[in-house]
């Protein structure tokens, strides 16, 4: 990143190493309730009601399971990730005819019905469906969903927000599909699913996926590797306290809006926004992913939030540019079963 973006380390406010992660951690939510009634459950989160209804509307049957997985982000230090309180939801229902039917409200004209093949070249798919189809094949080879699946996926943020969207969707899909082939009351094997996703989708960010699977509220996940041996590589996980609210701070996502003429230099504009934020009292800023994007995470004292927002807004407004978005980030828990 350009000059002016500081990377937080373990010495940042609110960070302290704690104990080992439990590979199966993360509640299953209201596991006793079926996915079929979620769309009509007035007390349910609107996103989860919507994804359940959308699967039923697109495929003519209610979901057997609905899972959510949080968007995740890096904290600047290698292997240190956390989850945000914004989810991706996936609804799934098993089939027995060897077909997969994929849909998403983000791609309403690009739903597809595909034969589930375990090997060989994949069938032609809409661009958005290639990734979930590759994951469904890997899950089927591992024994999850060989008869096929109806699947609907929907996120609460778009790519314009700047957080990685694919890894959260990977986790929501894997858990929803695995869940309908896991004994009732048992959480799917998250460690196994993490390995399957790493093998099936090697272009993804494995640290972000593991964050979505194993996160804890007010904690970051510190990932490492156990020494190599005859067995496949195993991950070592520890939690690191990261609770901005608990230390009187605020974590916000500063995301650029596209400029009207499309000539915006994102790297330069993000660096300028961070400079404004720092002069107004921000403590640090860093990119949420491994690749340069359209957003940065900003850690600042609670008392300086209004001043920071005003300083950034004034700078962009005075130059005739769209004012960046500010999204409050809650350090959240892991993927969970919603119905």
mmCIF file of N, CA and C in Angstrom, residues 254-260 264 273 308-326:
data_model
loop_
_atom_site.group_PDB
_atom_site.id
_atom_site.type_symbol
_atom_site.label_atom_id
_atom_site.label_comp_id
_atom_site.label_asym_id
_atom_site.label_seq_id
_atom_site.Cartn_x
_atom_site.Cartn_y
_atom_site.Cartn_z
ATOM 1 N N UNK A 254 -13.477 1.973 5.578
ATOM 2 C CA UNK A 254 -13.553 3.151 4.716
ATOM 3 C C UNK A 254 -13.470 2.656 3.277
ATOM 4 N N UNK A 255 -14.565 2.788 2.534
ATOM 5 C CA UNK A 255 -14.647 2.248 1.178
ATOM 6 C C UNK A 255 -14.881 3.376 0.182
ATOM 7 N N UNK A 256 -14.067 3.418 -0.863
ATOM 8 C CA UNK A 256 -14.231 4.430 -1.905
ATOM 9 C C UNK A 256 -15.492 4.167 -2.720
ATOM 10 N N UNK A 257 -16.142 5.230 -3.141
ATOM 11 C CA UNK A 257 -17.220 5.135 -4.126
ATOM 12 C C UNK A 257 -16.628 5.407 -5.499
ATOM 13 N N UNK A 258 -17.127 4.752 -6.549
ATOM 14 C CA UNK A 258 -16.592 5.009 -7.899
ATOM 15 C C UNK A 258 -16.786 6.471 -8.288
ATOM 16 N N UNK A 259 -15.758 7.057 -8.930
ATOM 17 C CA UNK A 259 -15.901 8.419 -9.404
ATOM 18 C C UNK A 259 -16.665 8.417 -10.732
ATOM 19 N N UNK A 260 -17.320 9.514 -11.079
ATOM 20 C CA UNK A 260 -18.184 9.527 -12.266
ATOM 21 C C UNK A 260 -17.478 9.202 -13.566
ATOM 22 N N UNK A 264 -10.389 7.250 -11.407
ATOM 23 C CA UNK A 264 -9.883 7.302 -10.035
ATOM 24 C C UNK A 264 -8.674 6.389 -9.832
ATOM 25 N N UNK A 273 -7.108 9.447 1.794
ATOM 26 C CA UNK A 273 -8.151 9.324 2.810
ATOM 27 C C UNK A 273 -7.565 8.933 4.157
ATOM 28 N N UNK A 308 -13.118 12.267 12.246
ATOM 29 C CA UNK A 308 -12.466 11.553 11.141
ATOM 30 C C UNK A 308 -13.382 11.510 9.925
ATOM 31 N N UNK A 309 -14.627 11.147 10.131
ATOM 32 C CA UNK A 309 -15.574 11.109 9.015
ATOM 33 C C UNK A 309 -15.686 12.479 8.353
ATOM 34 N N UNK A 310 -15.771 13.528 9.158
ATOM 35 C CA UNK A 310 -15.924 14.877 8.614
ATOM 36 C C UNK A 310 -14.691 15.300 7.825
ATOM 37 N N UNK A 311 -13.502 14.960 8.323
ATOM 38 C CA UNK A 311 -12.277 15.357 7.629
ATOM 39 C C UNK A 311 -12.163 14.679 6.271
ATOM 40 N N UNK A 312 -12.448 13.389 6.222
ATOM 41 C CA UNK A 312 -12.372 12.668 4.953
ATOM 42 C C UNK A 312 -13.442 13.172 3.990
ATOM 43 N N UNK A 313 -14.659 13.350 4.497
ATOM 44 C CA UNK A 313 -15.750 13.821 3.643
ATOM 45 C C UNK A 313 -15.441 15.197 3.061
ATOM 46 N N UNK A 314 -14.903 16.099 3.876
ATOM 47 C CA UNK A 314 -14.605 17.445 3.390
ATOM 48 C C UNK A 314 -13.546 17.420 2.295
ATOM 49 N N UNK A 315 -12.506 16.602 2.474
ATOM 50 C CA UNK A 315 -11.455 16.530 1.469
ATOM 51 C C UNK A 315 -11.985 16.039 0.131
ATOM 52 N N UNK A 316 -12.788 14.993 0.143
ATOM 53 C CA UNK A 316 -13.297 14.442 -1.113
ATOM 54 C C UNK A 316 -14.331 15.380 -1.732
ATOM 55 N N UNK A 317 -15.172 15.956 -0.903
ATOM 56 C CA UNK A 317 -16.205 16.857 -1.418
ATOM 57 C C UNK A 317 -15.582 18.096 -2.049
ATOM 58 N N UNK A 318 -14.536 18.619 -1.451
ATOM 59 C CA UNK A 318 -13.884 19.806 -1.994
ATOM 60 C C UNK A 318 -13.214 19.539 -3.340
ATOM 61 N N UNK A 319 -12.892 18.288 -3.607
ATOM 62 C CA UNK A 319 -12.271 17.937 -4.891
ATOM 63 C C UNK A 319 -13.282 17.392 -5.888
ATOM 64 N N UNK A 320 -14.563 17.475 -5.546
ATOM 65 C CA UNK A 320 -15.613 17.045 -6.455
ATOM 66 C C UNK A 320 -15.718 15.548 -6.619
ATOM 67 N N UNK A 321 -15.269 14.797 -5.614
ATOM 68 C CA UNK A 321 -15.303 13.336 -5.662
ATOM 69 C C UNK A 321 -16.367 12.802 -4.713
ATOM 70 N N UNK A 322 -16.937 11.636 -5.022
ATOM 71 C CA UNK A 322 -17.918 11.035 -4.111
ATOM 72 C C UNK A 322 -17.295 10.763 -2.738
ATOM 73 N N UNK A 323 -18.026 11.068 -1.690
ATOM 74 C CA UNK A 323 -17.535 10.864 -0.327
ATOM 75 C C UNK A 323 -17.488 9.365 -0.030
ATOM 76 N N UNK A 324 -16.374 8.855 0.496
ATOM 77 C CA UNK A 324 -16.288 7.417 0.811
ATOM 78 C C UNK A 324 -17.347 6.986 1.821
ATOM 79 N N UNK A 325 -17.683 5.700 1.760
ATOM 80 C CA UNK A 325 -18.568 5.099 2.753
ATOM 81 C C UNK A 325 -17.775 4.762 4.006
ATOM 82 N N UNK A 326 -18.445 4.834 5.145
ATOM 83 C CA UNK A 326 -17.890 4.360 6.406
ATOM 84 C C UNK A 326 -18.833 3.292 6.950
#
